[in-house]
Coordinates of C-alpha atoms and ligand atoms in Angstrom, one line a residue:
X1 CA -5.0 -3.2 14.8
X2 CA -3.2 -2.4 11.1
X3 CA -3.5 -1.1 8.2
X4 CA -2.9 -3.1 5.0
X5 CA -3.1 -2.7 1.4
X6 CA -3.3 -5.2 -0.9
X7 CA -2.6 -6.4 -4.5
X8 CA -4.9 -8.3 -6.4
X9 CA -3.4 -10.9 -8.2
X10 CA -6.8 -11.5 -10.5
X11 CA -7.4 -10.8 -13.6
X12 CA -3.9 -8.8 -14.1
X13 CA -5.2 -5.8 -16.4
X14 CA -3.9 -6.3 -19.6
X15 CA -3.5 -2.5 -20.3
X16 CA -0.8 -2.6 -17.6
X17 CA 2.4 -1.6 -18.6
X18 CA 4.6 -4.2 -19.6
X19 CA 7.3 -3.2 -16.7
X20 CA 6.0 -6.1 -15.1
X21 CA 5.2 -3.8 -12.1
X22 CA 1.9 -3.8 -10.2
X23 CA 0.1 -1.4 -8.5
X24 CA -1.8 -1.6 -5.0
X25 CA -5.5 -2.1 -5.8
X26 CA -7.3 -3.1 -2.9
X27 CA -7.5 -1.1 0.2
X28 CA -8.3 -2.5 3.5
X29 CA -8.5 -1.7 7.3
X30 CA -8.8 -3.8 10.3
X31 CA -11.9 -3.6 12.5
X32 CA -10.2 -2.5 16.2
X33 CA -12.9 -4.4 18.3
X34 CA -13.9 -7.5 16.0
X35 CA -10.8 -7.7 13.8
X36 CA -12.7 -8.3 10.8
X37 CA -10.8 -6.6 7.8
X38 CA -12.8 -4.3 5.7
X39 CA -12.2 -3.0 2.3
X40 CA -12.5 0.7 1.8
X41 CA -13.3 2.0 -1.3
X42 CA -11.4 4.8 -2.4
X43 CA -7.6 5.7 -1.6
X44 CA -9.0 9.0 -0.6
X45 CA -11.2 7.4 2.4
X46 CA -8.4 5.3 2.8
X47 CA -5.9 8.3 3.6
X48 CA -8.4 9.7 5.3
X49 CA -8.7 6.8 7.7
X50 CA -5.0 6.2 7.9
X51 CA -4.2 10.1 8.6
X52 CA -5.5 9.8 12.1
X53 CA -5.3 5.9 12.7
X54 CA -4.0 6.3 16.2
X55 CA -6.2 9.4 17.4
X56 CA -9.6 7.8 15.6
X57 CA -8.8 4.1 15.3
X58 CA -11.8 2.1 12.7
X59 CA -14.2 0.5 13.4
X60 CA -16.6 -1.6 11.1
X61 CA -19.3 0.8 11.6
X62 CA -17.7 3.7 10.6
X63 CA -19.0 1.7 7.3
X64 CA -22.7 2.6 6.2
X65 CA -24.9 0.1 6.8
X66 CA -22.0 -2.0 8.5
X67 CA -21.6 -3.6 11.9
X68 CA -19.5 -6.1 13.9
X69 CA -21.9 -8.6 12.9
X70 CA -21.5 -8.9 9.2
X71 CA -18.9 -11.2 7.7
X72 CA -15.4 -9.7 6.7
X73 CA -15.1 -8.0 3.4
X74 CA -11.9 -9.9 2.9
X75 CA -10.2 -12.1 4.2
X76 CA -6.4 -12.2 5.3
X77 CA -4.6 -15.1 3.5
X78 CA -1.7 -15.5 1.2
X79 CA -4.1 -15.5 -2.2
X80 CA -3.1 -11.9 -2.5
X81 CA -0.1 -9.9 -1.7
X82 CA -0.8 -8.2 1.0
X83 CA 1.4 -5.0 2.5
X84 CA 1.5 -3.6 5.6
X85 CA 1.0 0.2 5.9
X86 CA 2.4 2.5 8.4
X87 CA -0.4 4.6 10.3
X88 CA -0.8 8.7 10.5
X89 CA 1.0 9.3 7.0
X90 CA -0.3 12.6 5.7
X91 CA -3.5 12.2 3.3
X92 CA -1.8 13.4 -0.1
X93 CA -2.7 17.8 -0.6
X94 CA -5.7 17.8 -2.9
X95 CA -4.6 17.6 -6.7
X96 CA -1.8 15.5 -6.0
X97 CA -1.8 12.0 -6.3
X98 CA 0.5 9.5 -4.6
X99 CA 1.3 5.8 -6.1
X100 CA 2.7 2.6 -4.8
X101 CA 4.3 0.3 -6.9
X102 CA 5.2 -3.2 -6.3
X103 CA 8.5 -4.1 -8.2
X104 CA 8.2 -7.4 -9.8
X105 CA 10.2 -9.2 -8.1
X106 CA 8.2 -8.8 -5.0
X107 CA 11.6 -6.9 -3.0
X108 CA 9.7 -3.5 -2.4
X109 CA 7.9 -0.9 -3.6
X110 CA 8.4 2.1 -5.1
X111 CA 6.0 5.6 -3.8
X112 CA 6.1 8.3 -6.2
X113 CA 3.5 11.4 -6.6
X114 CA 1.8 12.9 -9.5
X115 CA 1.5 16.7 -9.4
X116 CA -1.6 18.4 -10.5
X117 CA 0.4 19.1 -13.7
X118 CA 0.4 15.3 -14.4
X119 CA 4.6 15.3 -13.2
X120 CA 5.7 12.4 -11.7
X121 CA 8.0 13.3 -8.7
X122 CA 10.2 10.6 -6.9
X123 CA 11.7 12.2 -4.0
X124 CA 11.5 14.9 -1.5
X125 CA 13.6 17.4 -3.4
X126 CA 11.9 17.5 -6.4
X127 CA 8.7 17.9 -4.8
X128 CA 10.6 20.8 -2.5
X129 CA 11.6 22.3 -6.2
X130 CA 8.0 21.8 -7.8
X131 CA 6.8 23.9 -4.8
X132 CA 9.0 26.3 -5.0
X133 CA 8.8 27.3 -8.5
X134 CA 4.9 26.9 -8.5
X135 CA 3.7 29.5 -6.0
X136 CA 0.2 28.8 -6.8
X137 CA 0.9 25.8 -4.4
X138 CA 1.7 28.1 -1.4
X139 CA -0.6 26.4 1.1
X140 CA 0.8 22.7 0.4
X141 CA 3.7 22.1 2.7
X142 CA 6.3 19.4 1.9
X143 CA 5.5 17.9 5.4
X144 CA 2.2 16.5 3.9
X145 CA 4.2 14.1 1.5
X146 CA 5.9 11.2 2.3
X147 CA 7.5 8.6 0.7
X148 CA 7.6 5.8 3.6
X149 CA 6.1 3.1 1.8
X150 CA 4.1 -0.4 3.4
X151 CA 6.1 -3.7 4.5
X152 CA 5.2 -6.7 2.1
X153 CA 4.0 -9.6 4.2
X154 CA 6.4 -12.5 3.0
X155 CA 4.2 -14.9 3.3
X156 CA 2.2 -13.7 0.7
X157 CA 4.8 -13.4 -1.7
X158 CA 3.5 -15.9 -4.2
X159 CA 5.4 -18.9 -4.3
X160 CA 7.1 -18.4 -8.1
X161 CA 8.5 -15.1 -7.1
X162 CA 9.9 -16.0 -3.7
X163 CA 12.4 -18.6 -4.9
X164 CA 14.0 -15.5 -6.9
X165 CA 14.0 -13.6 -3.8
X166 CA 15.3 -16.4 -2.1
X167 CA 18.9 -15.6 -0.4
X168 CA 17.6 -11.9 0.4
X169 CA 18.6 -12.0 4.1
X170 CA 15.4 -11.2 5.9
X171 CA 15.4 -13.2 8.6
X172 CA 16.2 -17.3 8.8
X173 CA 13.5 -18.6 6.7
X174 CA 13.7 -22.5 6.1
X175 CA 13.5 -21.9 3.0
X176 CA 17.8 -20.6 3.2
X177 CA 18.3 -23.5 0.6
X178 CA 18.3 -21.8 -1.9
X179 CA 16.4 -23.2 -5.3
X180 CA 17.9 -26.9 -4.8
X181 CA 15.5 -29.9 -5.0
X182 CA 15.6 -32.0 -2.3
X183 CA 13.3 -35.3 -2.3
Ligands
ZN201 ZN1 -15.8 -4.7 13.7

């Protein structure tokens, strides 16, 4: 059973930032009897879901209107990039807003949160600080953030990025060759 976000490689909005960055735009869960991956609309369901993905694992018909029976909502191939979250990470305090970014050159991605103020906040201590000097914030607890962020799923690096990734050291990929032509 897992939990996986992806990132849509259509239509690349062309109000995006010119950091070459992407976000996460799809979110989807796997079905824990059938296996079928379903998309879940909203990364507030989708915290929801993946707050308690051990204790209350999904299942398609926690979906309205959705059984076992009805084709996947997406399928799990490399014509996305597709990342592989960790389960029970703590649903983001209400007002706050946490983001995933996928550096361009596929190596990682970045998890930062917005505060209610609209502050973008990087790491642990300057959320600690934020909470600190805003006491209006008493009942948010910096245990409810974290900044453990998904696995990309190398095969789904597209193929123009990998070769600049190539050499990275994870694992003995054939590919070890580096960019050289052979024929
Ligand atoms: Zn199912």
């Amino acid at each position: 059973m897992n939990l996986m976000m992806v990132e849509s490689q259509e239509n690349p909005k062309p109000s995006a930032k010119k950091s070459g960055s992407s976000s996460i735009d799809i979110y989807a869960v796997q079905c824990g009897k059938c296996h079928k991956w379903r998309v879940i609309d909203s990364q507030e369901e989708y915290e929801e879901i993946r707050s308690n993905f051990s204790g209350n694992p999904f299942y398609c018909s926690r979906k309205p209107g959705i059984s076992c029976n009805d084709a996947a909502d997406i399928e799990y191939n490399s014509s996305r990039t597709w990342v592989i979250d960790k389960p029970n990470l703590p649903k983001t305090p209400e007002g706050f807003k946490r983001s995933l970014v996928l550096r361009k050159d596929f190596t990682k991605l970045d998890a930062y949160y917005i505060t209610p103020s609209g502050k973008k906040m990087r790491t642990r201590n300057e959320i600690a600080a934020f909470l600190e000097a805003n006491p209006e914030y008493k009942g948010v607890s910096i245990s409810e953030f974290s900044f453990h962020c998904p696995k990309i799923v190398e095969d789904t690096i597209p193929e123009h990025v990998e070769k600049r990734v190539s050499g990275g050291g994870s694992g003995s990929n054939k590919k070890s060759k580096t960019m050289k032509d052979q024929e």
